[in-house]
Short mmCIF file of the C-alpha atoms (twelve columns), coordinates in Angstrom:
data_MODEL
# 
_entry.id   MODEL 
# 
loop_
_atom_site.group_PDB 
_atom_site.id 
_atom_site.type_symbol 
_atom_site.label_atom_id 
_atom_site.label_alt_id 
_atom_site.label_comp_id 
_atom_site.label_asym_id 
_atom_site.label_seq_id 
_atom_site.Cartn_x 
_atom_site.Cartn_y 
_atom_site.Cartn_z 
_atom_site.pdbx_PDB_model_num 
ATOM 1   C CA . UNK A 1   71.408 85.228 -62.905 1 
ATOM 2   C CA . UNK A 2   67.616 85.348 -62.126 1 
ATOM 3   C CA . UNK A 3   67.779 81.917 -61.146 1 
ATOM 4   C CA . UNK A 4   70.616 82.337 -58.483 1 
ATOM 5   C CA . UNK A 5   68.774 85.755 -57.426 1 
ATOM 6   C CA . UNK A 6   65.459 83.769 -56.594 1 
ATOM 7   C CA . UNK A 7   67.268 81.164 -54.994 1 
ATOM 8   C CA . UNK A 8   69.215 83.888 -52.665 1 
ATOM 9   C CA . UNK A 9   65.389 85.168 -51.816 1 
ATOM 10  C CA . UNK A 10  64.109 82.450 -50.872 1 
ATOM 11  C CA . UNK A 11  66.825 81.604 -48.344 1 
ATOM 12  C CA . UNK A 12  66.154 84.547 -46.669 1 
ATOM 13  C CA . UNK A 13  63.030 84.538 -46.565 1 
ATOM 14  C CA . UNK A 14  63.502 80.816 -45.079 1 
ATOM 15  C CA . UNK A 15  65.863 82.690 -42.154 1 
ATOM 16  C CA . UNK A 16  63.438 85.751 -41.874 1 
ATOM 17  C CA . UNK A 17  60.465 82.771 -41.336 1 
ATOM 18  C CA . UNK A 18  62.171 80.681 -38.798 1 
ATOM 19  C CA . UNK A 19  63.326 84.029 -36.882 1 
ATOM 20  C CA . UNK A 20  59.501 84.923 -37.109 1 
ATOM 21  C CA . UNK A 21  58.667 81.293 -35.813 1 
ATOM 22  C CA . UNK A 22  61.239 81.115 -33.526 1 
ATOM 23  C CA . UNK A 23  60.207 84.352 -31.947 1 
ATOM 24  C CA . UNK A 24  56.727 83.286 -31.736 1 
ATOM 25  C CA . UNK A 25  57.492 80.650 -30.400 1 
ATOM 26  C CA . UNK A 26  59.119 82.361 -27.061 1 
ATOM 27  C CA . UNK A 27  55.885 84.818 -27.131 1 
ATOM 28  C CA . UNK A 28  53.127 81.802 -26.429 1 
ATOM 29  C CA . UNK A 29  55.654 80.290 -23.805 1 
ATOM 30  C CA . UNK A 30  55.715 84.034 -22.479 1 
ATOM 31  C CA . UNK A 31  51.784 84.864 -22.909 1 
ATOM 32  C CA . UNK A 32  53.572 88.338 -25.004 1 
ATOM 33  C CA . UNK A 33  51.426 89.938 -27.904 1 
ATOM 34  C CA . UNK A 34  50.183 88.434 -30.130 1 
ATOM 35  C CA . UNK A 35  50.374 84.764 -29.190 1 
ATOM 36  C CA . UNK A 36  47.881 83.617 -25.671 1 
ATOM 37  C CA . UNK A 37  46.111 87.167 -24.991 1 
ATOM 38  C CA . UNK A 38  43.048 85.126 -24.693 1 
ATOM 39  C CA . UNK A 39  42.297 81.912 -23.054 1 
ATOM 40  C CA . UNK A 40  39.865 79.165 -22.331 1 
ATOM 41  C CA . UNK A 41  39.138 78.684 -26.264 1 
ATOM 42  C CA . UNK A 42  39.178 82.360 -26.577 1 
ATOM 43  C CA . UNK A 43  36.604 83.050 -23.986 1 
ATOM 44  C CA . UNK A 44  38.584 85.512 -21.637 1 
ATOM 45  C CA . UNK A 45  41.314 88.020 -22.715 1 
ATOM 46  C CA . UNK A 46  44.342 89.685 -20.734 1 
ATOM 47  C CA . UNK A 47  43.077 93.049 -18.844 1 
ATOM 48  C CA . UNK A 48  39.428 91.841 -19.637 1 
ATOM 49  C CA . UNK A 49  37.657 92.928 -16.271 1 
ATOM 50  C CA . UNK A 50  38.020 90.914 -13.452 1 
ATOM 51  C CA . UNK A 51  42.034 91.583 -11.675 1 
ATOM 52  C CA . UNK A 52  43.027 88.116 -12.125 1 
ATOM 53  C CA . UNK A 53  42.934 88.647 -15.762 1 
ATOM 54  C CA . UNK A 54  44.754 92.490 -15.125 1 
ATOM 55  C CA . UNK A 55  48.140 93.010 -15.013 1 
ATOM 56  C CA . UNK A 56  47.667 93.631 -11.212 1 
ATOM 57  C CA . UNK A 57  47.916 89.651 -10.257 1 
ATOM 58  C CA . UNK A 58  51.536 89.603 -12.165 1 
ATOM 59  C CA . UNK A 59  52.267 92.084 -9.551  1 
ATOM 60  C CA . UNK A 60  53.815 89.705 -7.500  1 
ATOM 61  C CA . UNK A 61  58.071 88.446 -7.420  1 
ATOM 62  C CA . UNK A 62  58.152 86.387 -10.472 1 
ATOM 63  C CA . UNK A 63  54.694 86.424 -11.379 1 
ATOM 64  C CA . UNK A 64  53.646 84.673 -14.429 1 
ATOM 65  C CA . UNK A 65  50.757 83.417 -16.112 1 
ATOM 66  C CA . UNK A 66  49.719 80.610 -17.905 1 
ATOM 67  C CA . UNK A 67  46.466 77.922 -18.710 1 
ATOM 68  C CA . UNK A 68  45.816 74.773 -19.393 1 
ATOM 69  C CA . UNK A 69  42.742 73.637 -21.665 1 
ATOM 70  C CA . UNK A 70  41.290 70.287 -22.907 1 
ATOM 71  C CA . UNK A 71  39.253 69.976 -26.449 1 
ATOM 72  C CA . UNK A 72  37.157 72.726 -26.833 1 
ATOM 73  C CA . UNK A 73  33.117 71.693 -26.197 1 
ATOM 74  C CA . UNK A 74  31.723 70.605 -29.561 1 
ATOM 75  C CA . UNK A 75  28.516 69.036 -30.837 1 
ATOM 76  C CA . UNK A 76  29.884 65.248 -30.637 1 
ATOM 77  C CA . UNK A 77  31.089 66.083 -26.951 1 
ATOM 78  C CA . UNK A 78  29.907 68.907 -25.330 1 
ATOM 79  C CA . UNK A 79  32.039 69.342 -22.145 1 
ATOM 80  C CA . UNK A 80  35.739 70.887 -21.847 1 
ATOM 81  C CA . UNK A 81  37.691 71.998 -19.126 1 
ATOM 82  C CA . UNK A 82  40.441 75.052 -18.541 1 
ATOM 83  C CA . UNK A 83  42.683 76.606 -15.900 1 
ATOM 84  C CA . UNK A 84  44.450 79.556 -15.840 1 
ATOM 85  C CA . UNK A 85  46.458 80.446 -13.353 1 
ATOM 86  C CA . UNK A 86  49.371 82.568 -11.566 1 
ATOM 87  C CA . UNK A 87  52.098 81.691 -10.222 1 
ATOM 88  C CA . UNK A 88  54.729 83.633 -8.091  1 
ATOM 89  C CA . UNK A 89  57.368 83.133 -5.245  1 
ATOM 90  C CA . UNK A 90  58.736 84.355 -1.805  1 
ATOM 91  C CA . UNK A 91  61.691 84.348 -0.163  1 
ATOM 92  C CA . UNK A 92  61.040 81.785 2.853   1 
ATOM 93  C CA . UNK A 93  63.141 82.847 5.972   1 
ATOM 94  C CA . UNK A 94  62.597 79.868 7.698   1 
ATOM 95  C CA . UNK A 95  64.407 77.810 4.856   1 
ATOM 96  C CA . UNK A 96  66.477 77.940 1.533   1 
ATOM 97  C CA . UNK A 97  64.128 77.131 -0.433  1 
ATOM 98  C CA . UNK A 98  61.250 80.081 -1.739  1 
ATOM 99  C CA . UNK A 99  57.732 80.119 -0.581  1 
ATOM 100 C CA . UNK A 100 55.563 79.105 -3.704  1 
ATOM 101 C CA . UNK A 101 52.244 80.287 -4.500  1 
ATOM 102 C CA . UNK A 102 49.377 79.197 -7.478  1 
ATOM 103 C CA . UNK A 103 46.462 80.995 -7.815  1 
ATOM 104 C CA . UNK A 104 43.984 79.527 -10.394 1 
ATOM 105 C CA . UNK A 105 40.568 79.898 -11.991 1 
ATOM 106 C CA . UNK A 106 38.969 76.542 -13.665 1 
ATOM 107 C CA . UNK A 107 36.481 76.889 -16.012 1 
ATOM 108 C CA . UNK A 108 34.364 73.567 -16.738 1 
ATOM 109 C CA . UNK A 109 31.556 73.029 -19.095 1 
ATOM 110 C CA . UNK A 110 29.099 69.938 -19.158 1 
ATOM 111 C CA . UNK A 111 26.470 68.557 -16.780 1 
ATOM 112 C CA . UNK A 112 27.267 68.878 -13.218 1 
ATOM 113 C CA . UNK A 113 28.254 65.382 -11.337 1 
ATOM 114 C CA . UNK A 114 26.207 62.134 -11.361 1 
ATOM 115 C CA . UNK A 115 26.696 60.341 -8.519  1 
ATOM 116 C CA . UNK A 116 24.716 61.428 -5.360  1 
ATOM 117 C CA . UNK A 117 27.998 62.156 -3.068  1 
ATOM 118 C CA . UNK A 118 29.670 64.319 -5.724  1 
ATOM 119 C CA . UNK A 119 26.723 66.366 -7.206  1 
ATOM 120 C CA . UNK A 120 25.976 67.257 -2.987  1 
ATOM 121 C CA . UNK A 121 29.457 68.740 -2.746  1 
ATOM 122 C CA . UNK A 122 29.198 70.057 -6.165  1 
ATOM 123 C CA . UNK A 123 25.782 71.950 -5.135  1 
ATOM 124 C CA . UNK A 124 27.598 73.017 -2.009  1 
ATOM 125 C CA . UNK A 125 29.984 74.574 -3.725  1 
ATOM 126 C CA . UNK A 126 27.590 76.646 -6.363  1 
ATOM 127 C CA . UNK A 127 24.462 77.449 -4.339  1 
ATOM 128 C CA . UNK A 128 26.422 78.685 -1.661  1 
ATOM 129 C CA . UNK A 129 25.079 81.669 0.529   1 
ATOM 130 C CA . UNK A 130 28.017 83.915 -0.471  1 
ATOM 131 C CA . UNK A 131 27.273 84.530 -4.339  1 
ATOM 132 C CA . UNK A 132 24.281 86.378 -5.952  1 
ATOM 133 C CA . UNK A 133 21.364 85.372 -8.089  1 
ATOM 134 C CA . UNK A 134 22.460 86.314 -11.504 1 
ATOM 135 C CA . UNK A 135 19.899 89.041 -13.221 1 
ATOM 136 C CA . UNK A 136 18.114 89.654 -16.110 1 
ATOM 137 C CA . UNK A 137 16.002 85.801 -15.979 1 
ATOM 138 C CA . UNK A 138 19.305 83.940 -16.026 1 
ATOM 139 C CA . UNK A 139 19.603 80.906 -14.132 1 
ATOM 140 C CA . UNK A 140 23.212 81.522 -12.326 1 
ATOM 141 C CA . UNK A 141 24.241 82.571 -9.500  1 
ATOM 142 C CA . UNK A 142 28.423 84.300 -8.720  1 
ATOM 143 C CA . UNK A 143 30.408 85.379 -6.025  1 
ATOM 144 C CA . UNK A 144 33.937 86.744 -5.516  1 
ATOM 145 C CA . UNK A 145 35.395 83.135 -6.259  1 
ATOM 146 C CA . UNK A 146 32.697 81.175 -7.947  1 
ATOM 147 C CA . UNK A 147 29.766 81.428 -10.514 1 
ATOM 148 C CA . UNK A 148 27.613 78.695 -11.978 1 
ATOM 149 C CA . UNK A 149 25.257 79.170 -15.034 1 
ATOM 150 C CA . UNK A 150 22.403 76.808 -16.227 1 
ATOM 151 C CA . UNK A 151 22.490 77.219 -20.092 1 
ATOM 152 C CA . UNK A 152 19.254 76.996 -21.873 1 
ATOM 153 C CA . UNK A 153 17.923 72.970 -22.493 1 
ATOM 154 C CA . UNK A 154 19.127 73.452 -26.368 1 
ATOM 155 C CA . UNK A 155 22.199 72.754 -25.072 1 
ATOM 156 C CA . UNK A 156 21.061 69.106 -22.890 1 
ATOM 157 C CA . UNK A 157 22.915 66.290 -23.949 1 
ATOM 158 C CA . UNK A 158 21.283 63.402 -21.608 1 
ATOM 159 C CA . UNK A 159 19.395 63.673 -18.462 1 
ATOM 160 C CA . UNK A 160 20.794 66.572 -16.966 1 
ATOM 161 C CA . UNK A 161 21.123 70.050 -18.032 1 
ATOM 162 C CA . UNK A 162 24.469 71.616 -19.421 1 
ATOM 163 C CA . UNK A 163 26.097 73.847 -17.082 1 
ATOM 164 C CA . UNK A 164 29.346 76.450 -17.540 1 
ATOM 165 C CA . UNK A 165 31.077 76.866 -13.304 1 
ATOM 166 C CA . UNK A 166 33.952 78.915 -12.749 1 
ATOM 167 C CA . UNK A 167 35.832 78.553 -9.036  1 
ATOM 168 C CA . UNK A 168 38.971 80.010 -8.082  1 
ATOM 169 C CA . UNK A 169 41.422 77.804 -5.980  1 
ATOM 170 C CA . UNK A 170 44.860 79.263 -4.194  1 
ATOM 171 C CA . UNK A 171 47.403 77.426 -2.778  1 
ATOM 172 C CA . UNK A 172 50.889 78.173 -1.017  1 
ATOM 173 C CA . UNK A 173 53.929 75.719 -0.813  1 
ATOM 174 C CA . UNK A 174 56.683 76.072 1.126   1 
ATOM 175 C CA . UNK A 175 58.708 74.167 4.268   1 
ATOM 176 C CA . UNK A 176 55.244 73.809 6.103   1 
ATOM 177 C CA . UNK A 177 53.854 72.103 2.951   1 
ATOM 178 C CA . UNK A 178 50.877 72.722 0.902   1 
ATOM 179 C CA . UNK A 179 48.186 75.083 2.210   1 
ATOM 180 C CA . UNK A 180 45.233 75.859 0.675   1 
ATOM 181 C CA . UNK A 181 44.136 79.689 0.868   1 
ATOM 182 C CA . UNK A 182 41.139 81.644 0.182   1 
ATOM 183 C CA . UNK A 183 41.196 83.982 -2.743  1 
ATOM 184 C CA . UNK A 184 38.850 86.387 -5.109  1 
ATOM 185 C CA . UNK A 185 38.497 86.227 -8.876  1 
ATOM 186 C CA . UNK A 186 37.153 89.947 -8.862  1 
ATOM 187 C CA . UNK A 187 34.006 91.854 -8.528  1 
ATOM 188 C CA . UNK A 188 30.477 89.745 -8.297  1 
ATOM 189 C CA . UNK A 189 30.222 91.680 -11.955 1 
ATOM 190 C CA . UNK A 190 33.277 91.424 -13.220 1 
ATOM 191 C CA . UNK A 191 32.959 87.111 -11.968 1 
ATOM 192 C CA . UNK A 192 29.494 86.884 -14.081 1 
ATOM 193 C CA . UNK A 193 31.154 89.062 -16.735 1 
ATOM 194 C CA . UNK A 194 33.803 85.898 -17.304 1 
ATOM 195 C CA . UNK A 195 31.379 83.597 -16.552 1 
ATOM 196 C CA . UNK A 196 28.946 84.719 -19.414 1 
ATOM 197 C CA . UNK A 197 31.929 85.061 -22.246 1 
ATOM 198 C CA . UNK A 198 32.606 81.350 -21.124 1 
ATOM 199 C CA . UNK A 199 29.016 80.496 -21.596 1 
ATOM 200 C CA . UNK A 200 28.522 82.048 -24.761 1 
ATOM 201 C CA . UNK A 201 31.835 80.866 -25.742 1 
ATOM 202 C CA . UNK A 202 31.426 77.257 -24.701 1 
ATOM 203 C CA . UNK A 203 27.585 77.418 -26.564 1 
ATOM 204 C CA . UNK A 204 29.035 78.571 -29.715 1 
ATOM 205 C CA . UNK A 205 31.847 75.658 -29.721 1 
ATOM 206 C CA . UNK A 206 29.050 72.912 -29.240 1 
ATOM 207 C CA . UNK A 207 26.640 74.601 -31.668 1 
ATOM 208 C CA . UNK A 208 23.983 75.630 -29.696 1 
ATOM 209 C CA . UNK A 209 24.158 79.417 -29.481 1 
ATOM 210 C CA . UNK A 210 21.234 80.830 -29.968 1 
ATOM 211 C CA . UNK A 211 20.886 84.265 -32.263 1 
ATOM 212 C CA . UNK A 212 21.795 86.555 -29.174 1 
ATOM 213 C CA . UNK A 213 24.253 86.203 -26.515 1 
ATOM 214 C CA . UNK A 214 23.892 85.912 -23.117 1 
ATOM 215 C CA . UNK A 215 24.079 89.077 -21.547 1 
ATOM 216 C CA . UNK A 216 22.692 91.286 -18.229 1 
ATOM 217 C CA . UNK A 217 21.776 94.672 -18.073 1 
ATOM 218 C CA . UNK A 218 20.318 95.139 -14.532 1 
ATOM 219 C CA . UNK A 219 22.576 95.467 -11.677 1 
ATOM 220 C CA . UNK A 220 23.525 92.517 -9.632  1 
ATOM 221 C CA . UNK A 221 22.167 91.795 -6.213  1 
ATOM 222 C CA . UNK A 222 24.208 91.325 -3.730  1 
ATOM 223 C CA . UNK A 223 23.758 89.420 -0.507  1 
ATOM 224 C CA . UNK A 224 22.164 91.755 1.842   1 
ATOM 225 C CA . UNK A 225 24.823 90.718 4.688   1 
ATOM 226 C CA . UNK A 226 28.332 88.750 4.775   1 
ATOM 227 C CA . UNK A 227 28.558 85.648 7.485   1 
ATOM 228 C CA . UNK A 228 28.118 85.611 10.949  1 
ATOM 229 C CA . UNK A 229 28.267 83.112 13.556  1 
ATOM 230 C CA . UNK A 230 25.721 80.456 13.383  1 
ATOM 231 C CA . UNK A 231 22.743 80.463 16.067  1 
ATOM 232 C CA . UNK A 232 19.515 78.954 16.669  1 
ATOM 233 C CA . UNK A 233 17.483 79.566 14.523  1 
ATOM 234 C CA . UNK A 234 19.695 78.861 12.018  1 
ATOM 235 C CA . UNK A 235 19.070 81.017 8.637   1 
ATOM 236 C CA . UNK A 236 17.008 82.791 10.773  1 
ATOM 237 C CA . UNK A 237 14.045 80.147 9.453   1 
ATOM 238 C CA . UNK A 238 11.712 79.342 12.246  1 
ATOM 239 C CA . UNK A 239 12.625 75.830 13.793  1 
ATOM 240 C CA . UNK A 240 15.502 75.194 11.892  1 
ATOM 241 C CA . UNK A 241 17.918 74.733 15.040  1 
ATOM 242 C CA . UNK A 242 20.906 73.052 16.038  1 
ATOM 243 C CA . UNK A 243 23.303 72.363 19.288  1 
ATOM 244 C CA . UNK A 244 26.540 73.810 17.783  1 
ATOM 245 C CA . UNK A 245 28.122 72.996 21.155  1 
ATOM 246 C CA . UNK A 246 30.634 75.292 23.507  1 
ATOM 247 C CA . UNK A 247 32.874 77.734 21.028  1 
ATOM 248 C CA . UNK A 248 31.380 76.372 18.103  1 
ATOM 249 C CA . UNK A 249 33.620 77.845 14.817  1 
ATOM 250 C CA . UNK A 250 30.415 77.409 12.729  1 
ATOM 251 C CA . UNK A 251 29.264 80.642 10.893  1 
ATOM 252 C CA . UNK A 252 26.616 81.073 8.570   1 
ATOM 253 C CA . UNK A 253 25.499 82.536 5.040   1 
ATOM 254 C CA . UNK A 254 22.153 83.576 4.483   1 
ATOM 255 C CA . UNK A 255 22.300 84.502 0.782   1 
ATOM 256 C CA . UNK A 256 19.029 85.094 -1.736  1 
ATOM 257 C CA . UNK A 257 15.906 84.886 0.002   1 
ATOM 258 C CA . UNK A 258 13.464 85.413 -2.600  1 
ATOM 259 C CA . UNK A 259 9.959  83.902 -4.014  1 
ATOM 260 C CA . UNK A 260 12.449 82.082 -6.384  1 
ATOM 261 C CA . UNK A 261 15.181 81.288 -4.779  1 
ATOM 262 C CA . UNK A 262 16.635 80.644 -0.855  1 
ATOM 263 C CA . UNK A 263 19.780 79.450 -0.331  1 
ATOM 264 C CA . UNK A 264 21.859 79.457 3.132   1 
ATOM 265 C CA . UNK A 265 25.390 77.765 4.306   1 
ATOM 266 C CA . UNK A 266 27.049 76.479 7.154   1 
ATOM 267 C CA . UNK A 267 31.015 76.532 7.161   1 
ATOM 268 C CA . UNK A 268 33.354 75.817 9.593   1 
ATOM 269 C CA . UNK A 269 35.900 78.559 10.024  1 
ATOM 270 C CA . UNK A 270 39.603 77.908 10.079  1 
ATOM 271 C CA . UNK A 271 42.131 80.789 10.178  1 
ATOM 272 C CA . UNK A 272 43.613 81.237 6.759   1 
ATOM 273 C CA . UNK A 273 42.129 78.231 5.268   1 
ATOM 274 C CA . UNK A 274 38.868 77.916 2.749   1 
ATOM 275 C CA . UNK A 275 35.256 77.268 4.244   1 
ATOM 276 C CA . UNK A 276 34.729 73.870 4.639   1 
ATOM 277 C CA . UNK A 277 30.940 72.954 4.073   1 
ATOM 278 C CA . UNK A 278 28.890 71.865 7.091   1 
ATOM 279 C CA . UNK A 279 25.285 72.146 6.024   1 
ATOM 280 C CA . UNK A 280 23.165 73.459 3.214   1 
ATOM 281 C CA . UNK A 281 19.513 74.481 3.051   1 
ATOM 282 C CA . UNK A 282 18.067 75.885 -0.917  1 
ATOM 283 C CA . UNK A 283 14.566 76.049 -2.082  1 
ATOM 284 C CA . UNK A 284 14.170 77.153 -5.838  1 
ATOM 285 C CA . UNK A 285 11.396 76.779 -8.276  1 
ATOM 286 C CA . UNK A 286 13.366 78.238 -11.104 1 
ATOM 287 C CA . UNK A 287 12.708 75.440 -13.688 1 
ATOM 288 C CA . UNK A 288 16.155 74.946 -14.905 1 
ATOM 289 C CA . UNK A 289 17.321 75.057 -11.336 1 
ATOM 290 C CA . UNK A 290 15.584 72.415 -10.443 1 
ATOM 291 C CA . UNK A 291 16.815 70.625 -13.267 1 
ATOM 292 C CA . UNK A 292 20.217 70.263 -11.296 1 
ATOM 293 C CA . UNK A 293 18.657 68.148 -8.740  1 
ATOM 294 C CA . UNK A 294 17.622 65.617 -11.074 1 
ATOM 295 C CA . UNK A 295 18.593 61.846 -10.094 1 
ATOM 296 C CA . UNK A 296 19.136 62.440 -6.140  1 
ATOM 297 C CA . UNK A 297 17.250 60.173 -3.746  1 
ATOM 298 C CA . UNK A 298 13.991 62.042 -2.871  1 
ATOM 299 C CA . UNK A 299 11.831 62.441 -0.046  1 
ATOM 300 C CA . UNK A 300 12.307 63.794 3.314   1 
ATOM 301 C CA . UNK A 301 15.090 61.771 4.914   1 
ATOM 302 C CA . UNK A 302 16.997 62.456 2.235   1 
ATOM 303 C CA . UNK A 303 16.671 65.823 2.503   1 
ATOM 304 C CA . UNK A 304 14.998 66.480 -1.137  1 
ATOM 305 C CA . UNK A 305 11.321 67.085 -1.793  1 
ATOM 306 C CA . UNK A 306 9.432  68.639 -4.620  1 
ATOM 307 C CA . UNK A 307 6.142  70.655 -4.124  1 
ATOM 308 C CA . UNK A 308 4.246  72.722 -6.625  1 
ATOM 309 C CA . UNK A 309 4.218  76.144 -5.100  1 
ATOM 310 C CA . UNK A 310 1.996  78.888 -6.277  1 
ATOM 311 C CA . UNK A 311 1.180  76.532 -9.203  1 
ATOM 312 C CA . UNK A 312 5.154  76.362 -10.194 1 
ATOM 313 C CA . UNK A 313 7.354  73.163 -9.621  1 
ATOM 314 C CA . UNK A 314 9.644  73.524 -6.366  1 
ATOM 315 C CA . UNK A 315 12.604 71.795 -4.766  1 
ATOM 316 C CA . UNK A 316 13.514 72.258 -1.532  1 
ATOM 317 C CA . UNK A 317 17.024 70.789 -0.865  1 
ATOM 318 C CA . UNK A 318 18.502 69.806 2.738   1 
ATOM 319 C CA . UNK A 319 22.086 68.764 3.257   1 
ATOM 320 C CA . UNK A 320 24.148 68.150 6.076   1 
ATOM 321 C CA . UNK A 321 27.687 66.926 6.450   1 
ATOM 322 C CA . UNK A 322 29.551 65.064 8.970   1 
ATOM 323 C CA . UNK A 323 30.147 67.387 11.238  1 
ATOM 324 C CA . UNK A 324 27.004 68.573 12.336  1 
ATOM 325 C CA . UNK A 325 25.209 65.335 10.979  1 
ATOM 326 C CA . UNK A 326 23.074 64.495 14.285  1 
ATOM 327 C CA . UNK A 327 22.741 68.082 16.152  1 
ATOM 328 C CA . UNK A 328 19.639 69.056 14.640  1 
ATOM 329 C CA . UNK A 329 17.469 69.664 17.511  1 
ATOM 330 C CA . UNK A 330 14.993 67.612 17.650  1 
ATOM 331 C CA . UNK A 331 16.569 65.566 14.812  1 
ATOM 332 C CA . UNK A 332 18.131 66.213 11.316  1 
ATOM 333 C CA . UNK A 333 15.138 65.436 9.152   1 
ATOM 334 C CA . UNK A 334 12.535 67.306 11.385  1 
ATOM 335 C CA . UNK A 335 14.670 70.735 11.156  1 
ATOM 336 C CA . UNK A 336 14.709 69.840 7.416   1 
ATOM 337 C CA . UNK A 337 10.198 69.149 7.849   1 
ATOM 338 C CA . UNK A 338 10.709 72.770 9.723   1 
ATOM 339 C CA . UNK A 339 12.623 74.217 6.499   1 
ATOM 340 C CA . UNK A 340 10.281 72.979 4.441   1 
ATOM 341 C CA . UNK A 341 7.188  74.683 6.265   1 
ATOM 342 C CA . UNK A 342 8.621  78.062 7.073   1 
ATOM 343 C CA . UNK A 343 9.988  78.263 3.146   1 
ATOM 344 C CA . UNK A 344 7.097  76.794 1.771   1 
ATOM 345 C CA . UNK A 345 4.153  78.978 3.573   1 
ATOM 346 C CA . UNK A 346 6.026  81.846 2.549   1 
ATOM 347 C CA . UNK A 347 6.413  81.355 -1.210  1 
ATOM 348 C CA . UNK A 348 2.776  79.817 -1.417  1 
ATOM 349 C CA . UNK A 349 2.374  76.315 -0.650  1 
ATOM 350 C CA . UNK A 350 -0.480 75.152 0.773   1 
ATOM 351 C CA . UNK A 351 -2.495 78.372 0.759   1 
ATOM 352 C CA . UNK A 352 -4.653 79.628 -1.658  1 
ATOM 353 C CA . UNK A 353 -2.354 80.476 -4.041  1 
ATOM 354 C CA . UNK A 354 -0.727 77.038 -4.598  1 
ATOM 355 C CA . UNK A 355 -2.053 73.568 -3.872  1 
ATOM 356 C CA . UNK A 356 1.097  72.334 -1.835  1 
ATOM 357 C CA . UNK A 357 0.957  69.064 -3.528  1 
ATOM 358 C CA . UNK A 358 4.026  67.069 -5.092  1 
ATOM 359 C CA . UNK A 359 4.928  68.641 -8.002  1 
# 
């Protein structure tokens, strides 16, 4: 009799555990309580700040989120990579099929690009005029749809320093095929609020966290002004011109000017579509910075020079794309000399207060 009672409890409790599983089960696929309320190895959770993470971008017809992750970063192999994103649909009225959309927010971890042609675009896309010097001493910088953080050289693993970039992508598919669309992760504070958890996160998986987490107190700084259309001089730097030509589309971003940092982007504007890089001009003598440009040709037809600058190492960084390669008035490497000059005098090279010398 007790036999045949424990054998009768432990079949249900077999059914009650496969319900259970089952059930779970449907609640990751779903992203329900408690399965995938958190993401990107447990970095960001649902409603955790910035509206992509809210209930807000579910809003939409048949909303529904989701991510995708590798291997977390770990000692052996510290890099990793996650998405999460959002996807929804439209009625199309021009066809029977729906208009699609995907709006997504990728996460990496690791050292930025090697190769010369991809770290460029990758520096385009992270010292871009829109987004703010983080505060607080941290070497980062966020906007709207981006952030990029330099974590401390604990972290190295090679000959470039580790580095944790968010960037938001948005995309739309329907008879007229795929376009690609702006969009906003959230609030410059609510972007380096995700950006830090992944940081401190991603540190913690690889093992080199250090006894406090990263964190700001200070209000962010914003860009003082959003873009406008791009004019001679460009950046408003002295001598730094160019011949845009008759109903030019080119508009630029003057973001941090600073004794630390100056960055400032050219884009070509296209209704409804993402700003396509043109040209690039940063100067930065914060040390880890300057770590990023590490490995790219140097001197000044390549658009990269170092200078020690009120006795602290300096880059100043020139790129320009296809574009406008060849408009610089009167050429592309003496508006990046004229960069150089106007930048330099005014954070102290070449004056008393720094030697001007190659640093």
């Amino acid at each position: 009799m007790g036999s045949g009672r424990r054998r009768r409890t432990t079949i249900v409790a077999g059914v009650v555990a496969g319900a259970v599983l089952a059930t779970g089960i449907g609640l990751w696929a779903t992203d329900s309580w408690p399965f995938r309320d958190s993401y990107c190895w447990g970095a960001w959770k649902q409603n955790s700040g910035a509206s992509f993470l809210g209930e807000g971008a579910l809003g939409k017809s048949g909303s529904e989120r989701g991510s995708t992750e590798t291997a977390a970063p770990s000692a052996a192999h510290p890099q990793g990579t996650c998405t999460v994103y959002v996807t929804s649909e439209i009625e199309d009225d021009d066809s029977d099929e729906p208009l699609t959309f995907k709006e997504s927010v990728t996460l990496e971890y690791g050292p930025p690009p090697a190769g010369a042609k991809e770290r460029r675009a990758w520096l385009a896309q992270y010292f871009h005029g829109s987004a703010s010097p983080l505060p607080d001493g941290l070497d980062g910088l966020v906007a709207a749809d981006r952030g990029m953080l330099v974590l401390p050289s604990t972290c190295d693993k090679g000959g470039l320093p580790t580095v944790v970039t968010i960037h938001s992508e948005s995309v739309g598919d329907g008879h007229l095929g795929k376009v690609a669309m702006p969009f906003s992760i959230g609030t410059r504070p609510a972007v380096g609020r995700m950006l830090l958890d992944a940081a401190n996160t991603g540190m913690e998986k690889a093992g080199c966290a250090s006894a406090h987490p990263l964190r700001t107190s200070a209000p962010m700084v914003t860009v003082a002004e959003s873009d406008e259309r791009a004019r001679s001089p460009l950046c408003r730097i002295s001598g730094v011109t160019f011949d845009f030509g008759e109903g030019s589309r080119y508009y630029q971003q003057v973001g941090a000017v600073t004794d630390r940092l100056q960055t400032c982007s050219v884009v070509w504007k296209t209704l409804r579509m993402p700003d396509e890089p043109s040209a690039q001009y940063v100067m930065t003598n914060r040390h880890r910075m300057v770590d990023l440009f590490q490995g790219l040709p140097e001197g000044s037809a390549e658009g990269l020079v170092r200078r020690r600058c009120d006795n602290r190492p300096t880059v100043f960084y020139g790129h320009v794309e296809t574009g406008l390669k060849g408009r610089g008035l009167p050429d592309d490497q003496r508006v990046f000399d004229r960069f150089v000059e106007s930048v330099g005098k005014r954070i102290g090279c070449g004056n008393e207060s720094g030697s001007g010398e190659d640093a």
